[in-house]
XYZ file of C-alpha atoms in Angstrom:
244
model
C 152.073 109.672 115.225
C 150.815 112.170 112.706
C 151.598 115.817 113.182
C 148.933 118.431 113.682
C 147.311 119.643 110.489
C 145.265 122.712 109.667
C 141.495 122.624 109.413
C 139.280 125.261 107.835
C 138.461 127.794 110.521
C 135.414 126.914 112.564
C 132.695 129.414 113.363
C 133.516 131.842 116.147
C 132.715 130.197 119.444
C 132.870 126.634 118.140
C 135.358 123.900 119.044
C 136.356 121.175 116.582
C 138.586 118.195 117.358
C 139.433 115.632 114.698
C 141.349 112.433 115.427
C 143.103 113.969 118.427
C 145.758 111.731 119.943
C 148.024 112.437 122.905
C 151.048 110.342 123.856
C 153.288 110.992 126.846
C 156.845 109.679 126.781
C 158.631 107.685 124.102
C 159.463 104.134 123.154
C 158.602 101.450 125.680
C 157.725 104.111 128.238
C 155.152 105.805 125.993
C 151.658 106.195 127.444
C 148.679 106.694 125.134
C 146.412 109.126 126.988
C 143.932 109.998 124.204
C 143.193 107.975 121.092
C 141.492 109.391 117.983
C 139.093 111.744 119.751
C 136.767 113.619 117.384
C 134.258 116.093 118.767
C 132.487 119.233 117.564
C 130.958 121.749 119.959
C 128.636 124.218 118.245
C 128.637 127.938 119.087
C 126.605 128.471 122.248
C 126.463 124.761 123.098
C 127.144 123.426 126.608
C 128.942 120.054 126.451
C 130.022 118.022 129.477
C 132.887 115.521 129.287
C 132.332 112.667 131.737
C 134.590 109.762 132.616
C 136.564 108.028 135.332
C 139.627 109.627 136.893
C 142.652 109.341 134.622
C 140.668 108.872 131.398
C 142.073 112.011 129.767
C 139.302 114.566 130.355
C 141.631 117.229 131.731
C 144.275 116.380 129.144
C 141.734 117.005 126.397
C 140.780 120.338 127.938
C 144.450 121.374 128.143
C 144.897 120.555 124.451
C 141.909 122.705 123.515
C 143.279 125.510 125.699
C 146.676 125.290 124.016
C 148.463 124.422 127.269
C 149.835 121.191 125.793
C 150.715 119.949 122.320
C 148.814 117.234 120.491
C 150.574 114.133 119.193
C 148.214 113.743 116.255
C 145.008 115.097 114.778
C 143.700 118.659 114.846
C 142.238 121.110 117.338
C 140.439 124.215 116.066
C 138.850 126.908 118.216
C 138.127 129.338 115.410
C 141.054 131.614 116.109
C 139.935 132.641 119.605
C 141.774 132.173 122.895
C 139.590 130.015 125.166
C 139.291 130.890 128.848
C 140.105 128.074 131.286
C 138.762 127.642 134.824
C 140.262 125.016 137.155
C 138.924 123.092 140.141
C 140.848 125.291 142.575
C 140.167 129.042 142.388
C 143.934 129.816 142.444
C 143.396 133.380 143.639
C 146.331 135.506 144.749
C 145.863 135.754 148.539
C 147.524 139.174 148.853
C 145.216 140.759 146.269
C 141.669 141.919 146.855
C 138.750 140.337 145.028
C 138.676 143.237 142.592
C 142.418 143.078 141.970
C 142.246 139.332 141.280
C 139.568 139.884 138.655
C 141.480 142.843 137.218
C 144.771 140.972 136.794
C 144.179 139.424 133.324
C 142.915 142.785 132.081
C 146.048 144.463 133.405
C 148.265 141.856 131.759
C 146.384 142.439 128.504
C 147.292 146.125 128.666
C 143.809 147.606 129.046
C 143.692 151.216 130.297
C 143.035 151.654 134.003
C 139.616 153.266 133.596
C 138.471 150.493 131.274
C 139.766 147.864 133.695
C 137.871 149.454 136.568
C 134.601 149.500 134.629
C 135.086 145.920 133.452
C 135.803 144.652 136.965
C 132.682 146.371 138.298
C 130.620 144.735 135.548
C 132.063 141.272 136.202
C 131.577 141.449 139.962
C 127.977 142.454 139.343
C 127.538 139.423 137.078
C 128.666 137.046 139.869
C 126.859 139.018 142.617
C 130.023 140.037 144.496
C 130.004 143.814 144.056
C 130.057 144.474 147.808
C 133.079 142.187 148.263
C 135.396 143.961 145.818
C 137.773 145.103 148.575
C 137.803 141.836 150.494
C 140.644 139.335 150.315
C 140.182 135.662 149.371
C 140.584 134.368 152.943
C 137.504 136.378 153.934
C 135.284 134.525 151.455
C 133.553 131.154 151.494
C 134.594 128.436 149.052
C 131.644 129.169 146.797
C 132.398 132.889 146.773
C 136.033 132.228 145.858
C 134.841 130.149 142.915
C 132.625 133.045 141.831
C 135.692 135.299 141.864
C 137.560 132.721 139.776
C 134.644 132.614 137.322
C 134.619 136.417 137.043
C 138.356 136.397 136.365
C 137.891 133.678 133.739
C 135.248 135.790 131.994
C 137.384 138.943 132.137
C 138.831 138.755 128.629
C 135.399 138.201 127.076
C 136.214 135.128 124.981
C 133.274 133.150 123.516
C 134.760 129.760 124.530
C 134.840 128.729 128.192
C 136.694 125.588 129.320
C 135.935 124.355 132.847
C 137.894 121.587 134.592
C 135.745 120.291 137.477
C 135.331 123.838 138.832
C 132.785 122.879 141.488
C 134.183 119.477 142.470
C 135.490 120.570 145.873
C 132.273 122.300 146.969
C 129.425 120.958 149.074
C 126.238 119.930 147.296
C 124.174 122.999 148.233
C 126.860 125.482 147.180
C 127.411 123.526 143.978
C 123.705 123.734 143.118
C 123.748 127.507 143.644
C 126.755 127.874 141.344
C 125.096 125.656 138.745
C 122.262 128.194 138.616
C 124.754 131.072 138.388
C 126.726 129.413 135.602
C 123.600 128.589 133.617
C 122.426 132.200 133.916
C 125.789 133.567 132.735
C 125.984 131.016 129.911
C 122.506 131.979 128.713
C 123.085 135.728 128.940
C 126.498 135.684 127.251
C 125.791 132.920 124.720
C 129.034 131.161 125.628
C 130.340 127.902 124.224
C 131.205 125.718 127.228
C 133.250 122.520 127.430
C 132.885 121.304 131.013
C 134.813 118.410 132.584
C 133.226 116.477 135.450
C 133.040 112.981 136.914
C 129.655 113.832 138.457
C 126.865 112.461 136.259
C 124.193 114.453 138.115
C 126.137 117.659 137.486
C 126.472 116.831 133.804
C 122.744 116.107 133.468
C 121.934 119.357 135.282
C 124.091 121.604 133.085
C 124.679 120.099 129.666
C 123.005 120.270 126.295
C 125.031 117.168 125.457
C 127.023 114.665 127.541
C 130.089 112.919 126.099
C 131.492 109.846 127.876
C 135.188 108.963 127.646
C 136.489 105.436 128.160
C 139.232 104.571 130.619
C 142.762 105.162 129.334
C 143.358 105.574 126.528
C 140.500 108.047 126.388
C 138.094 107.465 123.515
C 134.568 108.775 123.035
C 132.357 105.751 123.611
C 128.924 107.290 124.160
C 127.014 110.530 123.693
C 123.585 111.622 124.823
C 121.611 114.812 124.400
C 119.829 116.198 127.469
C 116.205 116.543 126.450
C 114.706 118.897 129.013
C 113.710 122.570 128.755
C 115.852 125.132 130.560
C 116.106 126.182 133.264
C 116.402 122.605 134.449
C 116.012 123.514 138.121
C 115.417 120.481 140.300
C 113.542 118.495 137.644
C 115.390 115.258 136.790
C 116.571 115.621 133.177
C 115.442 113.138 130.554
C 118.317 111.988 128.387
C 118.054 110.655 124.874
C 121.014 108.583 123.585
C 122.350 109.974 120.310
C 125.013 107.490 119.290
C 127.614 105.004 120.405
C 131.148 104.639 119.102
């Protein structure tokens, strides 16, 4: 496999993958998880990765986040540290809602007063101001995911990576959080790379949908969602852009 090479820096908030390959193991036990994946996400674009379980969607997200090393190709996020949100909220049960959101700011060394102001702002964004002193077990599943989203946004990075964050929620709660996410994305002009196996969810949220094949993961189809925002309950109309 080729080693990672350096690309010219992409624009702030963009994501660029070129010929990305990921292999687990060696020799006869080697497993090719991703094969020559090339994808560019423009600043402010919302792209959904769709595919069957085990096709490499989460692996690709981990490579973009820097949580794993690539076997070949390049990954460029323009010198920023992407924020990553998982399917499970992964909140610390002994901390309050406010303290959970504050944690990454504390680890980053921000002064206490600045942390307090930032937490108040983030809880307002996700409509949880009155729950700042509650603990995770006192919240519904959807509310816990809102806390996780606030914590993900805490460090104010322009690139947001989301790994099936609403997959465990019921349909009504998921629809509410879709509206919340779209509002935050619009207000903050975020670049979002969103992993899901739910085609309806992808059509509801995305500017562009990218389909990965079964293992090894390759991009086999893309389509642009051709409907004005907010999408609401109107079924999106999709226009195929290209096949690979």
